[in-house]
XYZ file of N, CA and C in Angstrom:
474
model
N 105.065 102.406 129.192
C 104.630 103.068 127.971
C 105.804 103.150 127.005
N 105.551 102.576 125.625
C 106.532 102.751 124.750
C 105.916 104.319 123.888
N 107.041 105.184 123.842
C 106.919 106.476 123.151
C 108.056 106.607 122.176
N 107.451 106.876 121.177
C 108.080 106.800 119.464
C 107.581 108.130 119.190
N 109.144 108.885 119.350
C 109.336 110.101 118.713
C 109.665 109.994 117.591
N 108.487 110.583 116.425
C 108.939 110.282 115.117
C 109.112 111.785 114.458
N 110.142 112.525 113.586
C 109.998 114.064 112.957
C 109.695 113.902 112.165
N 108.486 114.907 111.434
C 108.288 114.739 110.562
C 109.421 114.926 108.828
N 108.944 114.011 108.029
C 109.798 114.320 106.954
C 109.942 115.848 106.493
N 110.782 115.177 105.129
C 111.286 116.690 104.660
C 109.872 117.414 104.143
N 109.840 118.639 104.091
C 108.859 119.332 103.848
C 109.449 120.699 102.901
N 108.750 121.071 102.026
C 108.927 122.464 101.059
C 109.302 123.336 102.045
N 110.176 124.228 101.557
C 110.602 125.350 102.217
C 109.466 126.397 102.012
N 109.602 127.169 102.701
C 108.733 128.490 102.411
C 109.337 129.783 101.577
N 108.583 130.291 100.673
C 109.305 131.524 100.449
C 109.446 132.554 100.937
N 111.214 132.793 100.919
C 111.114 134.005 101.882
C 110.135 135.421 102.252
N 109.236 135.516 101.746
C 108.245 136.585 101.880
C 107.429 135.855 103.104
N 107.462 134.603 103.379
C 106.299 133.794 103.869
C 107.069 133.620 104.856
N 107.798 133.375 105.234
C 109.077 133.074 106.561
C 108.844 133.171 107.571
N 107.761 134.813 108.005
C 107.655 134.741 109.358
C 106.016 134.146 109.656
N 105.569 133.588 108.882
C 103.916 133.791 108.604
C 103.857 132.353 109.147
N 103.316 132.152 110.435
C 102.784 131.058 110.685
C 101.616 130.031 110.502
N 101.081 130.680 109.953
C 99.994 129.881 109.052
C 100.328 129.527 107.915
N 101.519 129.940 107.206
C 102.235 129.239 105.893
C 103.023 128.551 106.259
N 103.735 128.438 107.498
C 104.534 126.902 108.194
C 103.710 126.045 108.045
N 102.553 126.407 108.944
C 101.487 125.043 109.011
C 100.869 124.105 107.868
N 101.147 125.166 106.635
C 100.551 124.680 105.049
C 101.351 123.725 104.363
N 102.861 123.526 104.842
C 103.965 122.835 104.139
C 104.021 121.988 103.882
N 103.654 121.250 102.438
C 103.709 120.165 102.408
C 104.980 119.194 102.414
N 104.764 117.957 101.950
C 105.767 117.151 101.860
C 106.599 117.067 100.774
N 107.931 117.316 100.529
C 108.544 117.015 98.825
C 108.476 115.080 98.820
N 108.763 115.177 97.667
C 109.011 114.092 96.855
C 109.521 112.730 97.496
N 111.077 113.594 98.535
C 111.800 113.002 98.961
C 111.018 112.938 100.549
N 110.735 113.834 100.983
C 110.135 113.069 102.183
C 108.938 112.221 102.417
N 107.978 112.374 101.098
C 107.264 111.343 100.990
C 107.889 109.739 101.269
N 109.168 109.487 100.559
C 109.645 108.503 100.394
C 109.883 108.248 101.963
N 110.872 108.826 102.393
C 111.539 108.846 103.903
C 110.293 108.353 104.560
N 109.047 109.076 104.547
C 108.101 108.721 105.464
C 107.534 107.167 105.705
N 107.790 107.200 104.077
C 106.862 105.669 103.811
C 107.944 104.597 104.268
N 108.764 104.654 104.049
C 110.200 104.031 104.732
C 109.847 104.045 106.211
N 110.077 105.335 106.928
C 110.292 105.129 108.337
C 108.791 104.004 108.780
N 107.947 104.508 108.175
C 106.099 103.731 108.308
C 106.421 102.534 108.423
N 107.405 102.173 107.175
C 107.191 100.651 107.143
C 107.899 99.992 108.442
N 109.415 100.804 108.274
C 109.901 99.926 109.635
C 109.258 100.069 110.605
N 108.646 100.976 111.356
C 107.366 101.084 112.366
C 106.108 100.231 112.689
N 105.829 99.902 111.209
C 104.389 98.557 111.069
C 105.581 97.386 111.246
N 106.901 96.880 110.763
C 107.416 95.648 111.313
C 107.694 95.796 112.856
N 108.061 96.743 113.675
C 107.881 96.642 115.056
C 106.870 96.832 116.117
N 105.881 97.605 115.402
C 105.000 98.288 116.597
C 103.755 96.788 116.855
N 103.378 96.498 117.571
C 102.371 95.650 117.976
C 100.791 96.167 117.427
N 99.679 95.518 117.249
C 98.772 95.773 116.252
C 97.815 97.316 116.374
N 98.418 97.195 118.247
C 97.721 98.472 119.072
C 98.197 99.796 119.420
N 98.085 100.364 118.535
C 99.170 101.569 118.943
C 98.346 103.210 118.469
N 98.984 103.861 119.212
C 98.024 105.157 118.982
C 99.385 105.959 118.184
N 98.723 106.772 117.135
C 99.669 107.813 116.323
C 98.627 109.443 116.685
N 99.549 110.335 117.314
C 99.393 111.335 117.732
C 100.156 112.051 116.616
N 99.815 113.786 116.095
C 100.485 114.708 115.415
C 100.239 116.334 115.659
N 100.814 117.187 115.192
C 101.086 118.830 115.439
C 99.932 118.956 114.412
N 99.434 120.183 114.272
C 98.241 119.946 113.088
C 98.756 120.941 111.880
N 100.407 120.842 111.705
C 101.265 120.948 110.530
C 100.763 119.681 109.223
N 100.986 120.726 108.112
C 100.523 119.944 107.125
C 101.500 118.765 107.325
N 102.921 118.749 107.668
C 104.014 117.908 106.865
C 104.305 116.864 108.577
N 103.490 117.284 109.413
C 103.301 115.960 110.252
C 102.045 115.046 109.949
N 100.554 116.076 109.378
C 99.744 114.957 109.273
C 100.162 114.233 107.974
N 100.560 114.585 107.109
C 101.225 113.893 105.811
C 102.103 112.143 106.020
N 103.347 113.266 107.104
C 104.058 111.910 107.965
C 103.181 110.645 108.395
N 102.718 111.505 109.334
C 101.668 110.480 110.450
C 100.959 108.992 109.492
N 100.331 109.845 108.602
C 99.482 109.537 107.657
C 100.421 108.102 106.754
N 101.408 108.166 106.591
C 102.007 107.329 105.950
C 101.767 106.020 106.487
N 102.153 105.675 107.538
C 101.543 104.879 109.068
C 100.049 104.316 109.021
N 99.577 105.572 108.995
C 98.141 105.441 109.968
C 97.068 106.507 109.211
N 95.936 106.307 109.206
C 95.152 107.431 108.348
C 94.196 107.422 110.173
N 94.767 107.158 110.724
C 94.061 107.644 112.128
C 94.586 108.236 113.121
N 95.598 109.360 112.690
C 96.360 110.042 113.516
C 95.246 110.861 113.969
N 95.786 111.624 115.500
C 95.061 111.739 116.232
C 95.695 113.330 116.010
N 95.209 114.888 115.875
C 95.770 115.895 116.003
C 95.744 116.805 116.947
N 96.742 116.994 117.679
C 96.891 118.114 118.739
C 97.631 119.351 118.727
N 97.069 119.985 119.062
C 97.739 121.555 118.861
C 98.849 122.000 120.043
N 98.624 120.917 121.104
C 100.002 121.071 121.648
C 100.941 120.469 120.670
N 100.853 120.128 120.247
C 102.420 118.901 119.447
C 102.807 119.828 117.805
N 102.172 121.607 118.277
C 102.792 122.121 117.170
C 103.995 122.948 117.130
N 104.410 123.642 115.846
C 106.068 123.424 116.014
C 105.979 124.857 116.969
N 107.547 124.965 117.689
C 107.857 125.711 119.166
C 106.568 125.519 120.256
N 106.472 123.893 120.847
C 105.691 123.762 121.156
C 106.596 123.683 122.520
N 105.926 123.442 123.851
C 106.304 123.544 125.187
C 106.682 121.949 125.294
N 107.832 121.305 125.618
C 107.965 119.930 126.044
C 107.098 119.631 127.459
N 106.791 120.365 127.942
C 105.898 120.379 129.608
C 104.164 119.527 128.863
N 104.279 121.089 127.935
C 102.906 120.612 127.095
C 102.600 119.364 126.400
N 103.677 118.956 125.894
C 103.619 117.434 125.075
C 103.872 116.634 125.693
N 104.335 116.510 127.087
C 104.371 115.294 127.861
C 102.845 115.279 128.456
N 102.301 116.540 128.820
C 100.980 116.775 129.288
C 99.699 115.676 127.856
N 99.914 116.060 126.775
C 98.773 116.083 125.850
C 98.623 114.659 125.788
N 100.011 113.444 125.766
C 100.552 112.364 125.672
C 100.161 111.425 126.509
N 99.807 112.220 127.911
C 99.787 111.442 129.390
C 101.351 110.530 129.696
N 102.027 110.864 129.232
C 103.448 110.387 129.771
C 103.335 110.676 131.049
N 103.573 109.396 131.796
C 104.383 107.810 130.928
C 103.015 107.041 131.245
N 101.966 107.300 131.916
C 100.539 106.253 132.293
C 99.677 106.540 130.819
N 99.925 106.838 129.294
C 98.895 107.219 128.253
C 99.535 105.574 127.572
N 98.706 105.636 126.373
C 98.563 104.109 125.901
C 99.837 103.444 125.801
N 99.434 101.974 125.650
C 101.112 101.337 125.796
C 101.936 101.744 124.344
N 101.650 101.990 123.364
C 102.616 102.330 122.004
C 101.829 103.568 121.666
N 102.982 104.601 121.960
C 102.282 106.244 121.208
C 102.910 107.129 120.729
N 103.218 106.865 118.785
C 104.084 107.419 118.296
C 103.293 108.703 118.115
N 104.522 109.656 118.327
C 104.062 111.521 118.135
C 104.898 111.825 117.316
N 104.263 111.886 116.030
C 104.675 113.038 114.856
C 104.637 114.474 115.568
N 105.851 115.054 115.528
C 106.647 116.670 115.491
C 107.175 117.022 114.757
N 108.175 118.049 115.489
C 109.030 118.649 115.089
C 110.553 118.957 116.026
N 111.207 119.780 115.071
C 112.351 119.999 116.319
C 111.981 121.769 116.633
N 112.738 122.031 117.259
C 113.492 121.509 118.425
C 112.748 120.839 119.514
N 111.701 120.793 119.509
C 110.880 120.201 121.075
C 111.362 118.736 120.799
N 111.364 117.722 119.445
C 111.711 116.720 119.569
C 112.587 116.083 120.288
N 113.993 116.866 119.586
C 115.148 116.561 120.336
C 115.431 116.902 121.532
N 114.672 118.485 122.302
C 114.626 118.631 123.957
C 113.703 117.541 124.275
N 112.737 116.338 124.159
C 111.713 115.772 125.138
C 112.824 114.910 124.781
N 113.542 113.965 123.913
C 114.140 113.230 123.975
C 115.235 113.393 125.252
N 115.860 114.492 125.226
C 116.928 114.619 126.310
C 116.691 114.574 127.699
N 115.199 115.628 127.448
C 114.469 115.251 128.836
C 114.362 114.035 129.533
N 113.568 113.402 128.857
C 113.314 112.178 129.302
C 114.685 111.054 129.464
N 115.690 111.173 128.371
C 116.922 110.103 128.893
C 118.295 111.433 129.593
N 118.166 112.200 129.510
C 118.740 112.640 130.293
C 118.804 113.688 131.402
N 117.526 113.940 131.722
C 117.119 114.350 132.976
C 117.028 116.230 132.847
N 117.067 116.748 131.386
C 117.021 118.167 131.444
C 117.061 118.457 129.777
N 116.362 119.575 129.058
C 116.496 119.666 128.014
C 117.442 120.442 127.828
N 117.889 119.649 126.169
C 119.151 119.965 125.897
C 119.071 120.212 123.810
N 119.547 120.854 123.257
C 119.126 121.063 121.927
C 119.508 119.617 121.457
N 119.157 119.040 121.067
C 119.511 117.436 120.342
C 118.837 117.250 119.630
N 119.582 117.036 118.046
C 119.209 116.870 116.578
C 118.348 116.003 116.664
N 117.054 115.630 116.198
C 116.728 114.733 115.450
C 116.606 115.110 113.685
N 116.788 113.619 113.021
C 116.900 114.121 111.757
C 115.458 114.241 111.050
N 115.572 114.580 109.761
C 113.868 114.337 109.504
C 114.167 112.940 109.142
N 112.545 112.775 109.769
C 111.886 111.329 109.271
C 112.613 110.122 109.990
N 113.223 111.236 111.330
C 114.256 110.197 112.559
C 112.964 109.226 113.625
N 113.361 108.598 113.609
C 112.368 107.963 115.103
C 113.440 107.579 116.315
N 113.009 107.974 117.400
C 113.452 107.656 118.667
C 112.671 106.821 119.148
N 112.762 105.558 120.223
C 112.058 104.920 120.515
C 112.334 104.307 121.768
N 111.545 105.251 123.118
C 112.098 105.268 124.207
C 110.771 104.135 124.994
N 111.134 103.886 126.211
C 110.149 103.424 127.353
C 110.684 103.207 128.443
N 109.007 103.609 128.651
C 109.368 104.240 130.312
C 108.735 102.620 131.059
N 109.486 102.692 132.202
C 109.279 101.346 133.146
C 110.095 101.677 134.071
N 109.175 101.070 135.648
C 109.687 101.034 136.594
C 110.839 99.756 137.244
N 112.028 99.843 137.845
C 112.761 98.916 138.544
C 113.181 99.224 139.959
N 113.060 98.527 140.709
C 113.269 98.502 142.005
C 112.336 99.805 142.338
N 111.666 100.190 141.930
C 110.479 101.078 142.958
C 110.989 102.388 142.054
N 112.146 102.520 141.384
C 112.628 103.823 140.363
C 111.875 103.704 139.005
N 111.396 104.947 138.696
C 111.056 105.467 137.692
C 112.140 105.401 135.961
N 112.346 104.997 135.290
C 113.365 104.426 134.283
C 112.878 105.259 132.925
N 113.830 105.347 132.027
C 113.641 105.383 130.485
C 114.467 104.771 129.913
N 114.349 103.625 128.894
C 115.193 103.029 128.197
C 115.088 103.756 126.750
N 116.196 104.014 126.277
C 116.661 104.318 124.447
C 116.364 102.883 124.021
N 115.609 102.377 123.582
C 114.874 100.891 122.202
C 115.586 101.165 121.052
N 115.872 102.306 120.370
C 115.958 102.432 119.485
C 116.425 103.163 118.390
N 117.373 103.801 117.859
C 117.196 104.834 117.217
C 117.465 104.948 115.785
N 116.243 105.071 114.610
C 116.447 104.664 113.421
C 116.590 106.050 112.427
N 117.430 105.848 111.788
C 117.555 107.265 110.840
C 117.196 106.699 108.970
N 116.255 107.988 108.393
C 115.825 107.348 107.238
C 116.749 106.921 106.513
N 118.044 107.600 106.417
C 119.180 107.076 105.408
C 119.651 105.751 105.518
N 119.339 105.188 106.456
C 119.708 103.713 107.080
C 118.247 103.006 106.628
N 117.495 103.194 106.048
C 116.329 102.548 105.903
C 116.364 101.738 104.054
């Protein structure tokens, strides 16, 4: 299974009155600039990904926005929302037996802990940037269970 951790772009801040209000996280849209980032990271994603691929997202405005750049057939799960459980998003995903290409629009910190998880055997706080993609897969050798790093693209490099 190839798994493409993608964060979602930049998104409006909230005003501080709204800060702790989680239903005004979920409303955030995309600025200007992460529109761009998104459509960027999309594109390099449509030159690598093969024709078959599933796009999974948090049901945050500024992941289906992301997702959406890609794909207008993102798939939305409420595990994959932000301070979500990495247990839970490997669960929702079917990691590592769920489809062969399955990019998941998030967030951090769960981004950067499933990333660590998975290549380094325990979560650990690790940045991803917005509008970062990781691009791991899982495969077996000699009878061991494996994760290879494919990839790692940052929008400023795009």
């Amino acid at each position: 299974m190839n798994l493409i951790l993608w964060r979602h772009a930049e998104a409006e801040d909230l005003p501080d009155a709204l800060s702790i209000s989680r239903s005004a996280d979920l409303q955030r849209p995309l600025t200007r600039r992460g529109r761009k980032q998104a459509e960027a990271s999309a594109d390099w994603l449509r030159a690598h990904l093969p024709a078959d691929y599933r796009v999974v997202c948090s049901p945050a405005l500024r992941t289906r926005e992301t997702a959406a750049a890609l794909s207008g057939k993102a798939e939305i799960l409420d595990d994959l929302a932000p301070g979500a459980d990495v247990g839970a998003v490997l669960a929702a995903i079917d990691w590592p037996q769920g489809h062969d290409h399955t990019v998941v629009v998030g967030h951090q910190p769960w981004i950067g802990q499933l990333a660590s998880l998975l290549l380094a055997g325990h979560e650990m706080p690790w940045s991803v940037k917005k509008s970062g993609i990781w691009w791991l897969a899982g495969r077996t050798r000699e009878h061991e269970a494996q994760v290879v790093l494919r990839a790692v693209v940052q929008p400023d490099f795009l």
